[in-house]
Short mmCIF file of C-alpha atoms in Angstrom, two decimals:
data_model
loop_
_atom_site.label_atom_id
_atom_site.label_comp_id
_atom_site.label_asym_id
_atom_site.label_seq_id
_atom_site.Cartn_x
_atom_site.Cartn_y
_atom_site.Cartn_z
CA UNK A 1 2.91 -9.98 1.80
CA UNK A 2 5.08 -11.54 -0.91
CA UNK A 3 5.35 -14.75 1.14
CA UNK A 4 1.54 -14.81 1.29
CA UNK A 5 1.23 -14.69 -2.51
CA UNK A 6 0.71 -10.98 -3.16
CA UNK A 7 2.58 -9.35 -6.04
CA UNK A 8 4.82 -6.62 -4.60
CA UNK A 9 6.49 -3.67 -6.27
CA UNK A 10 8.67 -1.22 -4.38
CA UNK A 11 8.87 2.33 -5.70
CA UNK A 12 12.46 2.67 -6.94
CA UNK A 13 13.25 6.26 -5.91
CA UNK A 14 12.79 8.63 -2.99
CA UNK A 15 10.17 11.00 -4.41
CA UNK A 16 7.27 12.86 -2.77
CA UNK A 17 4.37 10.59 -1.86
CA UNK A 18 2.06 12.30 -4.38
CA UNK A 19 4.37 11.24 -7.21
CA UNK A 20 4.41 7.69 -5.86
CA UNK A 21 0.60 7.62 -5.74
CA UNK A 22 0.50 8.90 -9.32
CA UNK A 23 2.86 6.10 -10.36
CA UNK A 24 0.62 3.53 -8.65
CA UNK A 25 -2.46 4.94 -10.38
CA UNK A 26 -0.80 4.81 -13.79
CA UNK A 27 0.16 1.18 -13.23
CA UNK A 28 -3.32 0.38 -11.86
CA UNK A 29 -1.90 -0.82 -8.55
CA UNK A 30 -4.91 -1.33 -6.25
CA UNK A 31 -3.23 -0.73 -2.85
CA UNK A 32 -0.27 1.33 -1.70
CA UNK A 33 1.45 0.54 1.58
CA UNK A 34 3.00 3.39 3.56
CA UNK A 35 5.07 3.12 6.74
CA UNK A 36 2.90 4.28 9.64
CA UNK A 37 4.10 7.33 11.52
CA UNK A 38 2.16 6.21 14.61
CA UNK A 39 3.17 2.56 15.00
CA UNK A 40 6.27 0.88 13.52
CA UNK A 41 4.52 -2.51 13.41
CA UNK A 42 1.64 -1.24 11.30
CA UNK A 43 1.39 0.30 7.87
CA UNK A 44 -1.13 2.58 6.29
CA UNK A 45 -2.81 1.01 3.29
CA UNK A 46 -4.32 3.31 0.68
CA UNK A 47 -7.02 1.76 -1.46
CA UNK A 48 -6.39 3.58 -4.73
CA UNK A 49 -9.89 3.15 -6.18
CA UNK A 50 -11.65 4.82 -3.25
CA UNK A 51 -8.84 6.89 -1.74
CA UNK A 52 -9.58 5.37 1.68
CA UNK A 53 -6.60 4.85 3.96
CA UNK A 54 -6.41 2.64 7.04
CA UNK A 55 -3.82 1.00 9.32
CA UNK A 56 -3.04 -2.69 8.82
CA UNK A 57 -0.45 -5.31 9.63
CA UNK A 58 1.08 -7.10 6.63
CA UNK A 59 0.98 -10.33 8.65
CA UNK A 60 -2.80 -10.69 8.54
CA UNK A 61 -4.07 -8.15 5.99
CA UNK A 62 -6.71 -9.26 3.51
CA UNK A 63 -7.95 -7.09 0.64
CA UNK A 64 -11.27 -5.44 1.34
CA UNK A 65 -12.17 -5.82 -2.35
CA UNK A 66 -11.63 -8.61 -4.81
CA UNK A 67 -9.25 -7.71 -7.63
#
């Protein structure tokens, strides 16, 4: 994603996912990427504004909304 021009921030500590989502909300980060439990090549992307979550590949992902 960084190579494709997206700004990336990695959460610095190993905390529960709810705390990480709270951090993203406070910083107004529009999408959170989570390692997929089903498929190691895919990630789950959470769209913070809607709460929707879906599987995507970072190689071809495009935002579903314009930010």
